[in-house]
Amino acid sequence: MRTMKRHQLLIQNQNIHFLECGEGERVVLFHCSGSQSGQWSNFMREQNQFHCIAPDLAWYGENALGPNPKTANEIDHKIVETFIDRFAPCHLIGHSYGAALLLEALQKNRNSILSATFIEPVSFHLLRDHDSSFREIDLLVQMLLEYLNDGQRVLASKKFINYWSFPYAWEFLDHRLREYMIQRIDKITYEFLPMYHKSGELLFDNVTYPVFLMEGQWTKRPIKNIMKRLSDYFMVGTQIIPMAGHLAPIGRYKTVDRMLMQNLSQFNAGNSFDIGQLNLR
């Protein structure tokens, strides 16, 4: 098992913490809402082929809570862009909110990408053609905002966890995890808001690296529709994580880690790649 190191980068006048482990081709991993870089710690320690880097997004992990949750999304975009540029050439992996940030960053025609893996990105602006799915997420967001406006942070946190996990999941959380969520639920809620003003278009240009799509077998309908949209766009199949929901990299991490390693091991730096050759269904 490899030793994990923790470092910091100064990004927009904030100390952004990140984990680093291993040697070889670089892999940069971005975690989901309400989580932290430690989400990837098992994968980082167990693998022996790659140099892994996993930052804490704004307000998460070892990073300080910010003064304004409404502006944290801007910092998150800068974190993702900075880590991509700093550690390129690299493989990129994102889950949920981290995958949505990654999806947006890669539309800026960044170079030196070895591969990109999107695990259920919460890119809800892509659901504009799926009225019922968009309404489902809109209803969730409006409920969270209403709870926050009423000062009901616990109820908002409970609603968020139970929606993305399973009914009554909140009751099974350790009290430390509950407190972690309660402290950050306003920031988590504001992570949804860009879906109301972003374009529903995907604007990638000259994708020359392999793209992997992964979704849990039991994930939510809105996520399934997003994954279908991405599958059609990139012309690749979606890998199904068995017996898993949206939080598969946390709840089924051994399965996800194994799938990630199988994907990454297929490609070496410098190899050319035709996206039309990859069909994972």
PDB file of N, CA and C in Angstrom, residues 174-276:
ATOM      1  N   ASP A 174     -22.946   8.455  10.229  1.00  0.00           N
ATOM      2  CA  ASP A 174     -22.219   8.810  11.438  1.00  0.00           C
ATOM      3  C   ASP A 174     -22.459  10.287  11.755  1.00  0.00           C
ATOM      4  N   HIS A 175     -22.499  10.641  13.018  1.00  0.00           N
ATOM      5  CA  HIS A 175     -22.818  12.022  13.405  1.00  0.00           C
ATOM      6  C   HIS A 175     -21.806  13.013  12.853  1.00  0.00           C
ATOM      7  N   ARG A 176     -20.555  12.571  12.667  1.00  0.00           N
ATOM      8  CA  ARG A 176     -19.545  13.472  12.101  1.00  0.00           C
ATOM      9  C   ARG A 176     -19.839  13.769  10.632  1.00  0.00           C
ATOM     10  N   LEU A 177     -20.309  12.766   9.902  1.00  0.00           N
ATOM     11  CA  LEU A 177     -20.675  12.993   8.505  1.00  0.00           C
ATOM     12  C   LEU A 177     -21.910  13.878   8.404  1.00  0.00           C
ATOM     13  N   ARG A 178     -22.839  13.700   9.330  1.00  0.00           N
ATOM     14  CA  ARG A 178     -24.019  14.571   9.339  1.00  0.00           C
ATOM     15  C   ARG A 178     -23.605  16.031   9.541  1.00  0.00           C
ATOM     16  N   GLU A 179     -22.746  16.259  10.502  1.00  0.00           N
ATOM     17  CA  GLU A 179     -22.312  17.628  10.781  1.00  0.00           C
ATOM     18  C   GLU A 179     -21.546  18.205   9.595  1.00  0.00           C
ATOM     19  N   TYR A 180     -20.736  17.381   8.952  1.00  0.00           N
ATOM     20  CA  TYR A 180     -19.991  17.815   7.766  1.00  0.00           C
ATOM     21  C   TYR A 180     -20.959  18.293   6.688  1.00  0.00           C
ATOM     22  N   MET A 181     -22.029  17.542   6.460  1.00  0.00           N
ATOM     23  CA  MET A 181     -23.020  17.909   5.454  1.00  0.00           C
ATOM     24  C   MET A 181     -23.779  19.168   5.858  1.00  0.00           C
ATOM     25  N   ILE A 182     -24.193  19.240   7.109  1.00  0.00           N
ATOM     26  CA  ILE A 182     -24.977  20.390   7.580  1.00  0.00           C
ATOM     27  C   ILE A 182     -24.189  21.689   7.410  1.00  0.00           C
ATOM     28  N   GLN A 183     -22.897  21.642   7.682  1.00  0.00           N
ATOM     29  CA  GLN A 183     -22.062  22.840   7.553  1.00  0.00           C
ATOM     30  C   GLN A 183     -21.936  23.302   6.101  1.00  0.00           C
ATOM     31  N   ARG A 184     -22.139  22.391   5.157  1.00  0.00           N
ATOM     32  CA  ARG A 184     -21.867  22.698   3.754  1.00  0.00           C
ATOM     33  C   ARG A 184     -23.096  22.630   2.860  1.00  0.00           C
ATOM     34  N   ILE A 185     -24.267  22.432   3.422  1.00  0.00           N
ATOM     35  CA  ILE A 185     -25.444  22.192   2.597  1.00  0.00           C
ATOM     36  C   ILE A 185     -25.823  23.397   1.743  1.00  0.00           C
ATOM     37  N   ASP A 186     -25.526  24.616   2.194  1.00  0.00           N
ATOM     38  CA  ASP A 186     -25.829  25.769   1.343  1.00  0.00           C
ATOM     39  C   ASP A 186     -24.926  25.782   0.116  1.00  0.00           C
ATOM     40  N   LYS A 187     -23.646  25.482   0.310  1.00  0.00           N
ATOM     41  CA  LYS A 187     -22.731  25.406  -0.830  1.00  0.00           C
ATOM     42  C   LYS A 187     -23.151  24.289  -1.779  1.00  0.00           C
ATOM     43  N   ILE A 188     -23.524  23.145  -1.226  1.00  0.00           N
ATOM     44  CA  ILE A 188     -23.980  22.017  -2.037  1.00  0.00           C
ATOM     45  C   ILE A 188     -25.188  22.415  -2.877  1.00  0.00           C
ATOM     46  N   THR A 189     -26.126  23.100  -2.273  1.00  0.00           N
ATOM     47  CA  THR A 189     -27.338  23.513  -2.987  1.00  0.00           C
ATOM     48  C   THR A 189     -27.012  24.468  -4.127  1.00  0.00           C
ATOM     49  N   TYR A 190     -26.129  25.414  -3.874  1.00  0.00           N
ATOM     50  CA  TYR A 190     -25.783  26.384  -4.919  1.00  0.00           C
ATOM     51  C   TYR A 190     -25.005  25.750  -6.067  1.00  0.00           C
ATOM     52  N   GLU A 191     -24.464  24.560  -5.851  1.00  0.00           N
ATOM     53  CA  GLU A 191     -23.799  23.856  -6.948  1.00  0.00           C
ATOM     54  C   GLU A 191     -24.785  23.464  -8.043  1.00  0.00           C
ATOM     55  N   PHE A 192     -26.066  23.376  -7.692  1.00  0.00           N
ATOM     56  CA  PHE A 192     -27.093  23.021  -8.673  1.00  0.00           C
ATOM     57  C   PHE A 192     -27.492  24.195  -9.565  1.00  0.00           C
ATOM     58  N   LEU A 193     -27.362  25.399  -9.070  1.00  0.00           N
ATOM     59  CA  LEU A 193     -28.005  26.546  -9.716  1.00  0.00           C
ATOM     60  C   LEU A 193     -27.532  26.854 -11.133  1.00  0.00           C
ATOM     61  N   PRO A 194     -26.277  26.557 -11.511  1.00  0.00           N
ATOM     62  CA  PRO A 194     -25.882  26.841 -12.899  1.00  0.00           C
ATOM     63  C   PRO A 194     -26.735  26.130 -13.945  1.00  0.00           C
ATOM     64  N   MET A 195     -27.464  25.087 -13.547  1.00  0.00           N
ATOM     65  CA  MET A 195     -28.280  24.368 -14.533  1.00  0.00           C
ATOM     66  C   MET A 195     -29.370  25.252 -15.123  1.00  0.00           C
ATOM     67  N   TYR A 196     -29.703  26.358 -14.451  1.00  0.00           N
ATOM     68  CA  TYR A 196     -30.790  27.207 -14.926  1.00  0.00           C
ATOM     69  C   TYR A 196     -30.352  28.202 -15.996  1.00  0.00           C
ATOM     70  N   HIS A 197     -29.060  28.416 -16.139  1.00  0.00           N
ATOM     71  CA  HIS A 197     -28.636  29.429 -17.113  1.00  0.00           C
ATOM     72  C   HIS A 197     -27.580  28.944 -18.098  1.00  0.00           C
ATOM     73  N   LYS A 198     -27.106  27.711 -17.956  1.00  0.00           N
ATOM     74  CA  LYS A 198     -26.130  27.201 -18.912  1.00  0.00           C
ATOM     75  C   LYS A 198     -26.824  26.678 -20.161  1.00  0.00           C
ATOM     76  N   SER A 199     -26.107  26.741 -21.271  1.00  0.00           N
ATOM     77  CA  SER A 199     -26.618  26.192 -22.520  1.00  0.00           C
ATOM     78  C   SER A 199     -26.745  24.679 -22.415  1.00  0.00           C
ATOM     79  N   GLY A 200     -27.726  24.124 -23.093  1.00  0.00           N
ATOM     80  CA  GLY A 200     -27.901  22.681 -23.114  1.00  0.00           C
ATOM     81  C   GLY A 200     -27.052  21.983 -24.150  1.00  0.00           C
ATOM     82  N   GLU A 201     -26.117  22.713 -24.756  1.00  0.00           N
ATOM     83  CA  GLU A 201     -25.275  22.155 -25.810  1.00  0.00           C
ATOM     84  C   GLU A 201     -23.956  21.630 -25.246  1.00  0.00           C
ATOM     85  N   LEU A 202     -23.412  20.624 -25.934  1.00  0.00           N
ATOM     86  CA  LEU A 202     -22.059  20.150 -25.678  1.00  0.00           C
ATOM     87  C   LEU A 202     -21.184  20.661 -26.809  1.00  0.00           C
ATOM     88  N   LEU A 203     -20.076  21.293 -26.471  1.00  0.00           N
ATOM     89  CA  LEU A 203     -19.268  21.980 -27.481  1.00  0.00           C
ATOM     90  C   LEU A 203     -17.813  21.533 -27.408  1.00  0.00           C
ATOM     91  N   PHE A 204     -17.595  20.231 -27.519  1.00  0.00           N
ATOM     92  CA  PHE A 204     -16.232  19.716 -27.562  1.00  0.00           C
ATOM     93  C   PHE A 204     -15.674  19.875 -28.969  1.00  0.00           C
ATOM     94  N   ASP A 205     -14.367  20.044 -29.039  1.00  0.00           N
ATOM     95  CA  ASP A 205     -13.707  20.197 -30.334  1.00  0.00           C
ATOM     96  C   ASP A 205     -12.483  19.292 -30.384  1.00  0.00           C
ATOM     97  N   ASN A 206     -12.440  18.422 -31.401  1.00  0.00           N
ATOM     98  CA  ASN A 206     -11.248  17.609 -31.638  1.00  0.00           C
ATOM     99  C   ASN A 206     -10.898  16.740 -30.431  1.00  0.00           C
ATOM    100  N   VAL A 207     -11.816  15.875 -30.035  1.00  0.00           N
ATOM    101  CA  VAL A 207     -11.563  14.953 -28.926  1.00  0.00           C
ATOM    102  C   VAL A 207     -10.691  13.811 -29.441  1.00  0.00           C
ATOM    103  N   THR A 208      -9.441  13.810 -29.062  1.00  0.00           N
ATOM    104  CA  THR A 208      -8.493  12.805 -29.539  1.00  0.00           C
ATOM    105  C   THR A 208      -8.093  11.819 -28.451  1.00  0.00           C
ATOM    106  N   TYR A 209      -8.705  11.908 -27.293  1.00  0.00           N
ATOM    107  CA  TYR A 209      -8.380  11.033 -26.172  1.00  0.00           C
ATOM    108  C   TYR A 209      -9.570  10.120 -25.885  1.00  0.00           C
ATOM    109  N   PRO A 210      -9.330   8.955 -25.266  1.00  0.00           N
ATOM    110  CA  PRO A 210     -10.435   8.061 -24.932  1.00  0.00           C
ATOM    111  C   PRO A 210     -11.338   8.655 -23.863  1.00  0.00           C
ATOM    112  N   VAL A 211     -12.628   8.454 -24.034  1.00  0.00           N
ATOM    113  CA  VAL A 211     -13.635   8.911 -23.076  1.00  0.00           C
ATOM    114  C   VAL A 211     -14.335   7.690 -22.497  1.00  0.00           C
ATOM    115  N   PHE A 212     -14.410   7.623 -21.182  1.00  0.00           N
ATOM    116  CA  PHE A 212     -15.112   6.548 -20.496  1.00  0.00           C
ATOM    117  C   PHE A 212     -16.316   7.124 -19.758  1.00  0.00           C
ATOM    118  N   LEU A 213     -17.436   6.444 -19.868  1.00  0.00           N
ATOM    119  CA  LEU A 213     -18.660   6.832 -19.167  1.00  0.00           C
ATOM    120  C   LEU A 213     -19.050   5.699 -18.236  1.00  0.00           C
ATOM    121  N   MET A 214     -19.373   6.037 -16.978  1.00  0.00           N
ATOM    122  CA  MET A 214     -19.738   5.025 -15.994  1.00  0.00           C
ATOM    123  C   MET A 214     -20.972   5.477 -15.227  1.00  0.00           C
ATOM    124  N   GLU A 215     -21.893   4.536 -15.012  1.00  0.00           N
ATOM    125  CA  GLU A 215     -23.088   4.844 -14.219  1.00  0.00           C
ATOM    126  C   GLU A 215     -23.485   3.644 -13.377  1.00  0.00           C
ATOM    127  N   GLY A 216     -24.095   3.910 -12.237  1.00  0.00           N
ATOM    128  CA  GLY A 216     -24.562   2.849 -11.369  1.00  0.00           C
ATOM    129  C   GLY A 216     -25.808   2.179 -11.927  1.00  0.00           C
ATOM    130  N   GLN A 217     -25.920   0.916 -11.703  1.00  0.00           N
ATOM    131  CA  GLN A 217     -27.064   0.143 -12.191  1.00  0.00           C
ATOM    132  C   GLN A 217     -28.381   0.708 -11.680  1.00  0.00           C
ATOM    133  N   TRP A 218     -28.383   1.222 -10.456  1.00  0.00           N
ATOM    134  CA  TRP A 218     -29.623   1.680  -9.826  1.00  0.00           C
ATOM    135  C   TRP A 218     -29.679   3.197  -9.701  1.00  0.00           C
ATOM    136  N   THR A 219     -28.990   3.904 -10.558  1.00  0.00           N
ATOM    137  CA  THR A 219     -28.937   5.353 -10.418  1.00  0.00           C
ATOM    138  C   THR A 219     -30.269   6.002 -10.772  1.00  0.00           C
ATOM    139  N   LYS A 220     -30.374   7.295 -10.519  1.00  0.00           N
ATOM    140  CA  LYS A 220     -31.609   8.043 -10.736  1.00  0.00           C
ATOM    141  C   LYS A 220     -31.885   8.256 -12.228  1.00  0.00           C
ATOM    142  N   ARG A 221     -33.171   8.378 -12.558  1.00  0.00           N
ATOM    143  CA  ARG A 221     -33.579   8.580 -13.951  1.00  0.00           C
ATOM    144  C   ARG A 221     -32.939   9.809 -14.588  1.00  0.00           C
ATOM    145  N   PRO A 222     -32.880  10.968 -13.907  1.00  0.00           N
ATOM    146  CA  PRO A 222     -32.215  12.117 -14.537  1.00  0.00           C
ATOM    147  C   PRO A 222     -30.767  11.829 -14.922  1.00  0.00           C
ATOM    148  N   ILE A 223     -30.061  11.088 -14.082  1.00  0.00           N
ATOM    149  CA  ILE A 223     -28.679  10.748 -14.401  1.00  0.00           C
ATOM    150  C   ILE A 223     -28.627   9.817 -15.603  1.00  0.00           C
ATOM    151  N   LYS A 224     -29.523   8.856 -15.672  1.00  0.00           N
ATOM    152  CA  LYS A 224     -29.553   7.949 -16.825  1.00  0.00           C
ATOM    153  C   LYS A 224     -29.740   8.731 -18.124  1.00  0.00           C
ATOM    154  N   ASN A 225     -30.578   9.756 -18.090  1.00  0.00           N
ATOM    155  CA  ASN A 225     -30.799  10.558 -19.292  1.00  0.00           C
ATOM    156  C   ASN A 225     -29.569  11.385 -19.656  1.00  0.00           C
ATOM    157  N   ILE A 226     -28.860  11.880 -18.648  1.00  0.00           N
ATOM    158  CA  ILE A 226     -27.607  12.589 -18.920  1.00  0.00           C
ATOM    159  C   ILE A 226     -26.591  11.641 -19.547  1.00  0.00           C
ATOM    160  N   MET A 227     -26.477  10.446 -18.997  1.00  0.00           N
ATOM    161  CA  MET A 227     -25.513   9.487 -19.524  1.00  0.00           C
ATOM    162  C   MET A 227     -25.860   9.071 -20.947  1.00  0.00           C
ATOM    163  N   LYS A 228     -27.147   8.951 -21.240  1.00  0.00           N
ATOM    164  CA  LYS A 228     -27.557   8.627 -22.614  1.00  0.00           C
ATOM    165  C   LYS A 228     -27.150   9.750 -23.560  1.00  0.00           C
ATOM    166  N   ARG A 229     -27.334  10.980 -23.124  1.00  0.00           N
ATOM    167  CA  ARG A 229     -26.943  12.129 -23.949  1.00  0.00           C
ATOM    168  C   ARG A 229     -25.434  12.106 -24.219  1.00  0.00           C
ATOM    169  N   LEU A 230     -24.643  11.832 -23.202  1.00  0.00           N
ATOM    170  CA  LEU A 230     -23.195  11.796 -23.368  1.00  0.00           C
ATOM    171  C   LEU A 230     -22.759  10.615 -24.222  1.00  0.00           C
ATOM    172  N   SER A 231     -23.413   9.484 -24.033  1.00  0.00           N
ATOM    173  CA  SER A 231     -23.092   8.303 -24.831  1.00  0.00           C
ATOM    174  C   SER A 231     -23.323   8.560 -26.314  1.00  0.00           C
ATOM    175  N   ASP A 232     -24.435   9.197 -26.628  1.00  0.00           N
ATOM    176  CA  ASP A 232     -24.729   9.531 -28.026  1.00  0.00           C
ATOM    177  C   ASP A 232     -23.724  10.543 -28.567  1.00  0.00           C
ATOM    178  N   TYR A 233     -23.364  11.500 -27.747  1.00  0.00           N
ATOM    179  CA  TYR A 233     -22.474  12.575 -28.199  1.00  0.00           C
ATOM    180  C   TYR A 233     -21.061  12.056 -28.462  1.00  0.00           C
ATOM    181  N   PHE A 234     -20.520  11.287 -27.521  1.00  0.00           N
ATOM    182  CA  PHE A 234     -19.150  10.793 -27.658  1.00  0.00           C
ATOM    183  C   PHE A 234     -19.063   9.497 -28.465  1.00  0.00           C
ATOM    184  N   MET A 235     -20.212   8.918 -28.769  1.00  0.00           N
ATOM    185  CA  MET A 235     -20.273   7.671 -29.532  1.00  0.00           C
ATOM    186  C   MET A 235     -19.535   6.535 -28.822  1.00  0.00           C
ATOM    187  N   VAL A 236     -19.733   6.453 -27.528  1.00  0.00           N
ATOM    188  CA  VAL A 236     -19.178   5.356 -26.741  1.00  0.00           C
ATOM    189  C   VAL A 236     -20.281   4.801 -25.849  1.00  0.00           C
ATOM    190  N   GLY A 237     -20.134   3.553 -25.472  1.00  0.00           N
ATOM    191  CA  GLY A 237     -21.094   2.958 -24.564  1.00  0.00           C
ATOM    192  C   GLY A 237     -20.834   3.377 -23.130  1.00  0.00           C
ATOM    193  N   THR A 238     -21.799   3.100 -22.282  1.00  0.00           N
ATOM    194  CA  THR A 238     -21.681   3.419 -20.856  1.00  0.00           C
ATOM    195  C   THR A 238     -21.420   2.146 -20.073  1.00  0.00           C
ATOM    196  N   GLN A 239     -20.401   2.162 -19.244  1.00  0.00           N
ATOM    197  CA  GLN A 239     -20.110   1.027 -18.385  1.00  0.00           C
ATOM    198  C   GLN A 239     -21.038   1.067 -17.173  1.00  0.00           C
ATOM    199  N   ILE A 240     -21.653  -0.057 -16.881  1.00  0.00           N
ATOM    200  CA  ILE A 240     -22.596  -0.142 -15.768  1.00  0.00           C
ATOM    201  C   ILE A 240     -21.893  -0.697 -14.533  1.00  0.00           C
ATOM    202  N   ILE A 241     -21.991   0.038 -13.440  1.00  0.00           N
ATOM    203  CA  ILE A 241     -21.445  -0.411 -12.163  1.00  0.00           C
ATOM    204  C   ILE A 241     -22.523  -1.251 -11.481  1.00  0.00           C
ATOM    205  N   PRO A 242     -22.323  -2.552 -11.323  1.00  0.00           N
ATOM    206  CA  PRO A 242     -23.395  -3.418 -10.825  1.00  0.00           C
ATOM    207  C   PRO A 242     -23.782  -3.128  -9.380  1.00  0.00           C
ATOM    208  N   MET A 243     -25.080  -3.261  -9.119  1.00  0.00           N
ATOM    209  CA  MET A 243     -25.635  -3.139  -7.767  1.00  0.00           C
ATOM    210  C   MET A 243     -25.184  -1.848  -7.085  1.00  0.00           C
ATOM    211  N   ALA A 244     -25.282  -0.742  -7.822  1.00  0.00           N
ATOM    212  CA  ALA A 244     -24.805   0.540  -7.300  1.00  0.00           C
ATOM    213  C   ALA A 244     -25.717   1.659  -7.748  1.00  0.00           C
ATOM    214  N   GLY A 245     -25.755   2.717  -6.941  1.00  0.00           N
ATOM    215  CA  GLY A 245     -26.488   3.917  -7.287  1.00  0.00           C
ATOM    216  C   GLY A 245     -25.531   5.047  -7.612  1.00  0.00           C
ATOM    217  N   HIS A 246     -25.991   6.283  -7.388  1.00  0.00           N
ATOM    218  CA  HIS A 246     -25.201   7.452  -7.767  1.00  0.00           C
ATOM    219  C   HIS A 246     -23.894   7.558  -6.985  1.00  0.00           C
ATOM    220  N   LEU A 247     -23.876   7.078  -5.766  1.00  0.00           N
ATOM    221  CA  LEU A 247     -22.684   7.212  -4.929  1.00  0.00           C
ATOM    222  C   LEU A 247     -21.788   5.984  -4.996  1.00  0.00           C
ATOM    223  N   ALA A 248     -21.759   5.332  -6.140  1.00  0.00           N
ATOM    224  CA  ALA A 248     -20.968   4.111  -6.318  1.00  0.00           C
ATOM    225  C   ALA A 248     -19.496   4.260  -5.948  1.00  0.00           C
ATOM    226  N   PRO A 249     -18.802   5.360  -6.309  1.00  0.00           N
ATOM    227  CA  PRO A 249     -17.387   5.456  -5.938  1.00  0.00           C
ATOM    228  C   PRO A 249     -17.140   5.493  -4.433  1.00  0.00           C
ATOM    229  N   ILE A 250     -18.210   5.706  -3.657  1.00  0.00           N
ATOM    230  CA  ILE A 250     -18.097   5.685  -2.200  1.00  0.00           C
ATOM    231  C   ILE A 250     -18.620   4.362  -1.647  1.00  0.00           C
ATOM    232  N   GLY A 251     -19.835   3.994  -2.029  1.00  0.00           N
ATOM    233  CA  GLY A 251     -20.451   2.794  -1.482  1.00  0.00           C
ATOM    234  C   GLY A 251     -19.988   1.500  -2.115  1.00  0.00           C
ATOM    235  N   ARG A 252     -19.556   1.559  -3.385  1.00  0.00           N
ATOM    236  CA  ARG A 252     -19.067   0.373  -4.089  1.00  0.00           C
ATOM    237  C   ARG A 252     -17.663   0.652  -4.626  1.00  0.00           C
ATOM    238  N   TYR A 253     -16.844   1.221  -3.782  1.00  0.00           N
ATOM    239  CA  TYR A 253     -15.553   1.728  -4.257  1.00  0.00           C
ATOM    240  C   TYR A 253     -14.634   0.630  -4.785  1.00  0.00           C
ATOM    241  N   LYS A 254     -14.696  -0.566  -4.226  1.00  0.00           N
ATOM    242  CA  LYS A 254     -13.813  -1.631  -4.719  1.00  0.00           C
ATOM    243  C   LYS A 254     -14.152  -1.998  -6.158  1.00  0.00           C
ATOM    244  N   THR A 255     -15.434  -2.071  -6.463  1.00  0.00           N
ATOM    245  CA  THR A 255     -15.851  -2.360  -7.834  1.00  0.00           C
ATOM    246  C   THR A 255     -15.449  -1.229  -8.767  1.00  0.00           C
ATOM    247  N   VAL A 256     -15.711  -0.001  -8.354  1.00  0.00           N
ATOM    248  CA  VAL A 256     -15.363   1.159  -9.183  1.00  0.00           C
ATOM    249  C   VAL A 256     -13.854   1.252  -9.377  1.00  0.00           C
ATOM    250  N   ASP A 257     -13.082   1.043  -8.320  1.00  0.00           N
ATOM    251  CA  ASP A 257     -11.621   1.099  -8.433  1.00  0.00           C
ATOM    252  C   ASP A 257     -11.117   0.080  -9.447  1.00  0.00           C
ATOM    253  N   ARG A 258     -11.671  -1.115  -9.409  1.00  0.00           N
ATOM    254  CA  ARG A 258     -11.247  -2.163 -10.341  1.00  0.00           C
ATOM    255  C   ARG A 258     -11.578  -1.776 -11.783  1.00  0.00           C
ATOM    256  N   MET A 259     -12.761  -1.220 -11.996  1.00  0.00           N
ATOM    257  CA  MET A 259     -13.151  -0.797 -13.339  1.00  0.00           C
ATOM    258  C   MET A 259     -12.267   0.341 -13.839  1.00  0.00           C
ATOM    259  N   LEU A 260     -11.954   1.286 -12.959  1.00  0.00           N
ATOM    260  CA  LEU A 260     -11.082   2.393 -13.342  1.00  0.00           C
ATOM    261  C   LEU A 260      -9.703   1.892 -13.749  1.00  0.00           C
ATOM    262  N   MET A 261      -9.156   0.955 -12.983  1.00  0.00           N
ATOM    263  CA  MET A 261      -7.834   0.430 -13.303  1.00  0.00           C
ATOM    264  C   MET A 261      -7.845  -0.311 -14.633  1.00  0.00           C
ATOM    265  N   GLN A 262      -8.902  -1.059 -14.896  1.00  0.00           N
ATOM    266  CA  GLN A 262      -9.000  -1.766 -16.173  1.00  0.00           C
ATOM    267  C   GLN A 262      -9.026  -0.780 -17.335  1.00  0.00           C
ATOM    268  N   ASN A 263      -9.754   0.308 -17.169  1.00  0.00           N
ATOM    269  CA  ASN A 263      -9.824   1.319 -18.227  1.00  0.00           C
ATOM    270  C   ASN A 263      -8.473   1.995 -18.442  1.00  0.00           C
ATOM    271  N   LEU A 264      -7.871   2.455 -17.356  1.00  0.00           N
ATOM    272  CA  LEU A 264      -6.621   3.197 -17.465  1.00  0.00           C
ATOM    273  C   LEU A 264      -5.492   2.340 -18.013  1.00  0.00           C
ATOM    274  N   SER A 265      -5.514   1.061 -17.706  1.00  0.00           N
ATOM    275  CA  SER A 265      -4.428   0.179 -18.126  1.00  0.00           C
ATOM    276  C   SER A 265      -4.444  -0.104 -19.623  1.00  0.00           C
ATOM    277  N   GLN A 266      -5.531   0.258 -20.302  1.00  0.00           N
ATOM    278  CA  GLN A 266      -5.636  -0.009 -21.737  1.00  0.00           C
ATOM    279  C   GLN A 266      -4.802   0.946 -22.575  1.00  0.00           C
ATOM    280  N   PHE A 267      -4.446   2.106 -22.012  1.00  0.00           N
ATOM    281  CA  PHE A 267      -3.845   3.157 -22.820  1.00  0.00           C
ATOM    282  C   PHE A 267      -2.531   3.629 -22.219  1.00  0.00           C
ATOM    283  N   ASN A 268      -1.622   3.990 -23.100  1.00  0.00           N
ATOM    284  CA  ASN A 268      -0.330   4.528 -22.689  1.00  0.00           C
ATOM    285  C   ASN A 268      -0.151   5.908 -23.277  1.00  0.00           C
ATOM    286  N   ALA A 269       0.620   6.748 -22.616  1.00  0.00           N
ATOM    287  CA  ALA A 269       0.861   8.099 -23.118  1.00  0.00           C
ATOM    288  C   ALA A 269       1.493   8.037 -24.497  1.00  0.00           C
ATOM    289  N   GLY A 270       1.032   8.912 -25.375  1.00  0.00           N
ATOM    290  CA  GLY A 270       1.606   9.003 -26.703  1.00  0.00           C
ATOM    291  C   GLY A 270       0.870   8.201 -27.747  1.00  0.00           C
ATOM    292  N   ASN A 271       0.011   7.278 -27.352  1.00  0.00           N
ATOM    293  CA  ASN A 271      -0.743   6.502 -28.321  1.00  0.00           C
ATOM    294  C   ASN A 271      -1.828   7.354 -28.950  1.00  0.00           C
ATOM    295  N   SER A 272      -2.005   7.226 -30.247  1.00  0.00           N
ATOM    296  CA  SER A 272      -3.111   7.913 -30.909  1.00  0.00           C
ATOM    297  C   SER A 272      -4.393   7.168 -30.615  1.00  0.00           C
ATOM    298  N   PHE A 273      -5.497   7.844 -30.736  1.00  0.00           N
ATOM    299  CA  PHE A 273      -6.774   7.225 -30.380  1.00  0.00           C
ATOM    300  C   PHE A 273      -7.885   7.784 -31.242  1.00  0.00           C
ATOM    301  N   ASP A 274      -8.651   6.892 -31.802  1.00  0.00           N
ATOM    302  CA  ASP A 274      -9.821   7.266 -32.593  1.00  0.00           C
ATOM    303  C   ASP A 274     -11.044   6.972 -31.748  1.00  0.00           C
ATOM    304  N   ILE A 275     -11.762   8.020 -31.366  1.00  0.00           N
ATOM    305  CA  ILE A 275     -12.895   7.831 -30.454  1.00  0.00           C
ATOM    306  C   ILE A 275     -13.936   6.877 -31.025  1.00  0.00           C
ATOM    307  N   GLY A 276     -14.001   6.760 -32.328  1.00  0.00           N
ATOM    308  CA  GLY A 276     -14.961   5.859 -32.936  1.00  0.00           C
ATOM    309  C   GLY A 276     -14.644   4.397 -32.726  1.00  0.00           C
TER     310      GLY A 276
END
